[in-house]
Coordinates of C-alpha atoms in Angstrom, one line a residue:
X16 CA -29.0 120.6 14.5
X17 CA -26.3 122.5 15.0
X18 CA -25.3 126.4 14.0
X19 CA -21.6 126.4 13.4
X20 CA -21.9 129.8 13.4
X21 CA -22.9 130.3 16.5
X22 CA -19.9 130.5 18.4
X23 CA -16.5 130.9 17.4
X24 CA -15.0 128.7 19.7
X25 CA -17.2 125.8 18.5
X26 CA -15.7 122.5 17.9
X27 CA -17.7 120.9 15.3
X28 CA -16.1 116.9 15.7
X29 CA -16.5 117.4 19.2
X30 CA -20.3 118.4 18.9
X31 CA -20.7 115.2 16.0
X32 CA -19.5 112.5 18.6
X33 CA -21.3 114.0 21.6
X34 CA -23.2 111.3 23.4
X35 CA -26.7 113.4 23.6
X36 CA -28.3 110.2 25.3
X37 CA -26.3 110.9 28.4
X38 CA -27.0 114.3 29.2
X39 CA -28.0 113.5 33.0
X40 CA -30.7 116.1 33.0
X41 CA -34.2 116.4 31.6
X42 CA -36.9 119.4 30.1
X43 CA -38.0 121.2 33.2
X44 CA -42.0 120.8 32.0
X45 CA -42.1 116.8 33.6
X46 CA -41.0 115.0 36.1
X47 CA -38.3 111.5 36.3
X48 CA -39.3 108.2 38.5
X49 CA -37.1 105.7 37.9
X50 CA -36.5 102.6 40.5
X51 CA -35.5 99.3 40.6
X52 CA -37.5 96.7 38.5
X53 CA -36.3 93.9 41.5
X54 CA -37.9 96.2 44.1
X55 CA -39.2 98.6 43.1
X56 CA -37.7 100.9 44.8
X57 CA -37.1 104.7 43.6
X58 CA -33.5 105.1 42.2
X59 CA -33.3 108.0 40.4
X60 CA -35.5 111.1 40.2
X61 CA -35.3 114.5 38.5
X62 CA -33.9 117.4 40.8
X63 CA -38.0 119.3 40.7
X64 CA -39.6 116.6 41.8
X65 CA -40.2 117.7 45.3
X66 CA -43.1 120.0 43.6
X67 CA -44.7 117.3 42.7
X68 CA -44.0 114.4 45.5
X69 CA -43.1 116.8 48.3
X70 CA -40.2 115.5 49.2
X71 CA -36.7 116.4 48.4
X72 CA -34.6 114.5 45.9
X73 CA -32.1 113.0 48.0
X74 CA -34.5 112.3 50.4
X75 CA -36.7 110.0 47.8
X76 CA -33.8 107.7 46.4
X77 CA -33.7 104.1 47.9
X78 CA -38.1 104.9 48.8
X79 CA -40.7 102.7 48.0
X80 CA -41.9 104.2 44.9
X81 CA -46.0 102.8 45.8
X82 CA -45.3 105.5 48.7
X83 CA -45.6 108.6 46.1
X84 CA -47.4 107.1 43.4
X85 CA -50.9 105.5 43.9
X86 CA -51.2 101.9 43.9
X87 CA -53.8 101.9 40.6
X88 CA -51.4 104.1 38.6
X89 CA -48.3 101.2 39.2
X90 CA -51.0 98.3 38.3
X91 CA -50.9 100.6 34.6
X92 CA -47.5 100.6 34.6
X93 CA -46.7 97.4 35.5
X94 CA -49.6 95.8 32.9
X95 CA -48.1 97.8 29.9
X96 CA -44.1 96.7 30.8
X97 CA -45.2 93.3 31.0
X98 CA -47.3 93.8 27.8
X99 CA -44.2 95.1 26.6
X100 CA -41.7 92.7 23.8
X101 CA -38.6 91.2 25.1
X102 CA -36.2 93.9 24.7
X103 CA -38.3 96.6 23.7
X104 CA -37.7 99.6 25.6
X105 CA -39.5 102.1 23.4
X106 CA -41.6 105.0 25.9
X107 CA -45.3 104.0 26.1
X108 CA -48.0 106.5 27.3
X109 CA -49.6 104.2 30.0
X110 CA -52.9 106.1 31.2
X111 CA -53.5 109.8 32.7
X112 CA -53.3 109.9 36.4
X113 CA -53.5 111.9 39.8
X114 CA -50.0 111.7 41.4
X115 CA -48.6 113.6 44.1
X116 CA -50.1 115.4 47.7
X117 CA -51.7 118.1 45.5
X118 CA -52.8 114.9 43.0
X119 CA -51.4 116.9 39.8
X120 CA -53.5 115.2 36.9
X121 CA -50.1 113.8 34.8
X122 CA -49.9 112.3 31.5
X123 CA -48.0 108.9 33.1
X124 CA -45.1 107.6 30.2
X125 CA -43.0 104.1 30.9
X126 CA -40.0 102.6 29.7
X127 CA -37.8 99.6 31.5
X128 CA -34.3 99.3 30.4
X129 CA -31.3 97.7 32.2
X130 CA -33.5 96.7 35.3
X131 CA -34.8 100.1 35.8
X132 CA -38.5 101.2 35.1
X133 CA -38.3 104.7 33.8
X134 CA -41.6 107.0 35.1
X135 CA -41.8 110.3 33.6
X136 CA -44.6 112.3 34.6
X137 CA -46.2 115.3 32.7
X138 CA -48.7 117.8 34.3
X139 CA -51.7 118.6 32.1
X140 CA -52.6 122.0 31.5
X141 CA -55.6 122.9 32.8
X142 CA -58.0 121.6 30.5
X143 CA -56.1 118.2 29.5
X144 CA -56.7 116.5 25.7
X145 CA -59.1 113.5 26.2
X146 CA -58.8 112.5 22.7
X147 CA -58.1 108.8 21.6
X148 CA -55.0 108.6 19.9
X149 CA -56.0 105.7 17.8
X150 CA -59.3 107.3 16.3
X151 CA -57.2 110.7 15.8
X152 CA -54.3 108.8 14.0
X153 CA -57.2 106.5 12.1
X154 CA -58.7 110.6 10.8
X155 CA -55.1 111.6 9.5
X156 CA -54.2 108.2 8.1
X157 CA -57.8 108.4 5.5
X158 CA -56.8 111.9 4.6
X159 CA -53.8 110.9 3.5
X160 CA -55.8 108.7 0.4
X161 CA -54.1 106.8 -1.7
X162 CA -52.0 109.0 -3.4
X163 CA -48.6 107.9 -4.4
X164 CA -45.9 108.5 -3.0
X165 CA -44.3 112.0 -3.9
X166 CA -45.0 115.4 -3.7
X167 CA -48.8 115.7 -3.3
X168 CA -48.7 112.7 -0.4
X169 CA -45.5 115.0 1.6
X170 CA -47.5 117.8 1.5
X171 CA -50.3 116.0 3.0
X172 CA -48.7 114.3 5.7
X173 CA -47.3 117.9 6.7
X174 CA -50.6 119.5 6.2
X175 CA -52.1 116.4 8.7
X176 CA -49.2 117.4 10.9
X177 CA -49.9 121.1 10.9
X178 CA -53.9 120.3 11.9
X179 CA -52.9 118.2 15.1
X180 CA -50.2 120.1 16.7
X181 CA -50.7 123.6 15.9
X182 CA -47.1 124.4 14.9
X183 CA -46.1 127.3 12.6
X184 CA -44.2 125.6 10.3
X185 CA -44.4 121.5 9.4
X186 CA -41.5 120.1 7.0
X187 CA -40.9 116.9 5.6
X188 CA -37.3 116.5 5.9
X189 CA -35.6 114.2 3.5
X190 CA -32.2 112.4 4.0
X191 CA -30.3 112.2 0.6
X192 CA -27.5 108.9 0.0
X193 CA -24.7 111.4 1.2
X194 CA -26.9 111.8 4.6
X195 CA -27.5 115.8 3.5
X196 CA -30.9 116.9 3.8
X197 CA -33.6 118.4 1.7
X198 CA -36.8 119.7 2.7
X199 CA -39.2 118.1 0.2
X200 CA -42.6 119.9 1.8
X201 CA -44.1 122.4 3.7
X202 CA -46.8 123.9 5.3
X203 CA -46.1 127.3 7.4
X204 CA -47.9 130.5 8.8
X205 CA -48.3 133.2 7.3
X206 CA -44.6 135.4 7.5
X207 CA -43.0 132.6 8.0
X208 CA -39.6 132.5 5.5
X209 CA -39.9 129.5 3.4
X210 CA -37.9 126.5 4.0
X211 CA -38.9 124.7 0.7
X212 CA -35.9 123.3 -1.2
X213 CA -33.6 124.1 0.9
X214 CA -30.9 121.4 1.3
X215 CA -28.8 120.9 4.5
X216 CA -25.0 119.1 5.0
X217 CA -25.1 115.9 6.6
X218 CA -23.8 117.6 10.1
X219 CA -27.2 119.3 10.4
X220 CA -28.3 116.3 12.4
X221 CA -25.4 114.6 13.9
X222 CA -24.6 110.7 14.2
X223 CA -25.3 110.3 17.6
X224 CA -28.5 112.1 17.3
X225 CA -29.5 110.4 14.1
X226 CA -29.3 107.0 16.1
X227 CA -31.5 108.4 18.7
X228 CA -34.1 109.5 16.0
X229 CA -34.3 105.7 14.8
X230 CA -34.8 104.7 18.8
X231 CA -37.0 107.5 19.8
X232 CA -39.6 108.1 17.1
X233 CA -41.1 111.9 18.6
X234 CA -38.9 113.8 19.9
X235 CA -40.5 117.6 21.6
X236 CA -39.4 121.1 22.8
X237 CA -42.2 122.8 24.1
X238 CA -39.7 125.7 25.0
X239 CA -36.0 126.3 23.5
X240 CA -35.4 128.4 26.4
X241 CA -35.5 126.5 29.2
X242 CA -32.6 125.3 32.1
X243 CA -31.9 122.0 31.8
X244 CA -33.3 119.8 35.2
X245 CA -30.8 117.2 36.6
X246 CA -30.9 113.7 37.5
X247 CA -30.1 112.8 40.7
X248 CA -28.1 110.7 41.1
X249 CA -27.0 111.1 37.5
X250 CA -25.0 107.9 37.3
X251 CA -26.1 104.2 37.7
X252 CA -24.7 101.6 40.3
X253 CA -22.1 101.4 38.2
X254 CA -21.1 104.8 38.1
X255 CA -21.7 105.4 34.4
X256 CA -23.7 108.3 33.4
X257 CA -27.4 107.1 33.2
X258 CA -28.7 106.1 30.3
X259 CA -31.4 108.5 28.8
X260 CA -32.1 107.2 25.4
X261 CA -35.9 106.5 25.0
X262 CA -36.3 109.1 28.0
X263 CA -40.1 111.6 26.3
X264 CA -38.1 114.3 29.1
X265 CA -34.5 114.2 28.0
X266 CA -32.7 117.4 28.0
X267 CA -30.8 117.9 24.3
X268 CA -27.8 119.3 23.5
X269 CA -27.3 123.2 23.8
X270 CA -25.9 124.2 20.8
X271 CA -29.5 122.2 19.7
X272 CA -31.0 124.4 21.8
X273 CA -28.8 127.6 20.6
X274 CA -29.5 126.6 17.0
X275 CA -33.4 127.2 17.5
X276 CA -33.1 130.1 19.2
X277 CA -30.8 131.4 16.3
X278 CA -33.3 130.6 13.9
X279 CA -36.4 132.7 15.7
X280 CA -38.1 128.7 16.7
X281 CA -39.1 128.7 20.4
X282 CA -40.7 125.4 20.3
X283 CA -40.0 122.5 18.1
X284 CA -41.0 118.6 17.7
X285 CA -39.8 115.7 15.1
X286 CA -41.1 112.8 13.7
X287 CA -38.9 110.1 12.5
X288 CA -39.9 108.3 9.1
X289 CA -37.8 105.1 8.9
X290 CA -37.8 102.7 6.0
X291 CA -35.5 99.4 6.0
X292 CA -34.4 100.0 9.5
X293 CA -32.5 103.7 7.8
X294 CA -33.6 107.0 9.0
X295 CA -35.5 107.9 5.6
X296 CA -36.4 111.4 7.2
X297 CA -37.8 113.5 9.8
X298 CA -41.4 115.4 9.8
X299 CA -40.2 118.4 11.6
X300 CA -42.3 121.2 13.3
X301 CA -41.5 124.6 14.6
X302 CA -42.8 127.4 16.5
X303 CA -42.0 131.3 16.9
X304 CA -43.6 130.7 20.7
X305 CA -43.1 128.0 23.6
X306 CA -46.1 125.0 22.7
X307 CA -47.0 122.1 24.6
X308 CA -48.3 118.8 22.5
X309 CA -50.0 116.7 24.8
X310 CA -49.3 113.0 25.4
X311 CA -52.3 112.0 24.0
X312 CA -51.1 114.0 20.5
X313 CA -47.8 113.3 20.5
X314 CA -49.3 109.3 20.8
X315 CA -51.1 110.0 17.5
X316 CA -48.2 111.8 15.6
X317 CA -45.9 108.0 16.4
X318 CA -49.2 106.4 15.2
X319 CA -49.2 108.4 12.2
X320 CA -45.4 108.6 11.7
X321 CA -44.6 104.8 11.9
X322 CA -48.1 104.7 8.7
X323 CA -46.1 107.1 6.7
X324 CA -43.0 105.2 7.5
X325 CA -44.5 102.3 6.0
X326 CA -45.9 103.9 3.0
X327 CA -42.8 105.1 1.9
X328 CA -41.0 101.8 2.9
X329 CA -43.3 100.0 0.5
X330 CA -42.8 102.7 -2.2
X331 CA -38.8 102.4 -1.7
X332 CA -39.4 98.4 -1.5
X333 CA -41.2 99.1 -5.3
X334 CA -39.2 101.5 -6.2
X335 CA -36.2 99.0 -5.8
X336 CA -37.9 96.0 -7.6
X337 CA -38.4 98.3 -10.5
X338 CA -35.0 99.3 -11.2
X339 CA -34.1 96.0 -11.0
X340 CA -36.4 94.8 -13.8
X341 CA -35.3 97.6 -15.4
X342 CA -31.6 97.0 -15.3
X343 CA -32.5 93.2 -16.2
X344 CA -34.3 93.8 -19.4
X345 CA -31.3 96.7 -20.3
X346 CA -28.4 93.8 -19.5
X347 CA -30.4 91.2 -21.7
X348 CA -30.9 93.8 -24.6
X349 CA -26.9 94.9 -24.7
X350 CA -25.9 91.4 -24.2
X351 CA -28.1 90.7 -27.4
X352 CA -26.3 93.3 -29.4
X353 CA -23.4 92.7 -28.1
X354 CA -23.2 89.1 -29.2
X355 CA -24.3 89.8 -32.9
X356 CA -21.9 93.0 -33.2
X357 CA -18.8 92.3 -35.8
X358 CA -17.1 95.0 -34.3
X359 CA -17.3 94.2 -30.5
X360 CA -15.4 97.1 -29.5
X361 CA -17.4 99.5 -31.3
X362 CA -20.2 98.0 -30.7
X363 CA -19.3 98.3 -26.5
X364 CA -18.5 101.8 -27.2
X365 CA -21.4 102.3 -28.7
X366 CA -23.4 100.8 -25.5
X367 CA -21.9 103.8 -23.0
X368 CA -25.1 105.3 -22.9
X369 CA -27.5 102.2 -22.3
X370 CA -24.5 101.6 -19.5
X371 CA -25.2 105.0 -18.0
X372 CA -29.3 103.9 -17.6
X373 CA -28.4 100.8 -16.3
X374 CA -26.0 102.5 -13.5
X375 CA -28.6 105.4 -13.1
X376 CA -25.2 107.6 -13.4
X377 CA -24.2 111.2 -14.9
X378 CA -21.5 110.1 -17.4
X379 CA -19.4 106.9 -18.3
X380 CA -15.9 106.1 -20.1
X381 CA -14.2 103.1 -21.6
X382 CA -11.1 102.9 -22.6
X383 CA -10.3 100.5 -25.1
X384 CA -8.2 99.3 -27.8
X385 CA -6.0 102.6 -26.6
X386 CA -8.9 104.7 -28.0
X387 CA -11.1 106.6 -25.2
X388 CA -15.0 106.9 -25.6
X389 CA -17.3 108.9 -23.2
X390 CA -20.8 109.8 -22.4
X391 CA -22.6 112.6 -20.8
X392 CA -20.6 114.1 -17.7
X393 CA -17.6 112.2 -18.3
X394 CA -13.9 113.5 -19.5
X395 CA -13.5 114.4 -23.0
X396 CA -9.8 112.3 -23.1
X397 CA -8.2 110.4 -20.3

């Protein structure tokens, strides 16, 4: 999201085109270790990794990853990568394990792409989240019931995510046909300004960010005041910037962090709602103070989001078929009436109201035999 008013020199066009997946940095609440799939030697690390693994980043590059991460953890990582469908680069939470010289308890998330295995390590709080993501998601789904995909359904979706994550505000944000957005459901803590019903321009979420929401269904910022941690080295073997599209820890655009701070948001999370391969909307979460959400809870949120996406996609398909059937019936009725009309031109003008129904438009006009006919919101004359 962007805030053009935040800076007098703000370049909106540049922001809309910015390749946010090439940020070259991660957020500081975790660590990144990337190695070659061919030999399992480290190729990239986050600049803060010495805190976890006890060795400076420059010295780690080129070393075998099993010198720093236990074999049993790497075995689970290997199994997870092998189980992924060919070409699927989606990040997967693998396990919780002790990592580094201090045996820090970390959530381990991995994905593989372009010959690199990316291992993301997030230290757990003192009391880790031991809940099974599948069981959590099943309970959330059961509470949705069989209600139609409408206002009550989406409000319950927001309520379930709020209950899981504890965020101050959870919204369901739907994209319209022109890519503008509207808040269609909201659950908010006392004292929060209501956003329900507000609309935002298509530029609120630039195209590069929309593309990433399709590829990476969960995005989280535990602390919007963070300082980004560079990836070392920041480029791949060819000299191209390292692609961080699927990284859970990927640093976001500075202008987005400024946008959040301007709204009084200290932590955020989003869950993508996808229908027909298109980004239908987001479940957007805000909190007034920094807030961590465990990898287990995020995995449950991802499963829940996929179920919501399926319900939305099914309802969208039903509505498409309903509109098609209705249009066919109206068309057939119009054809019959026109075929029986004595004055075809007048009969065609009389059908403008029906044409509006078939096309689902606000107005229609017809110029025939030198005369102008209008229905609904259309010019009174040519």
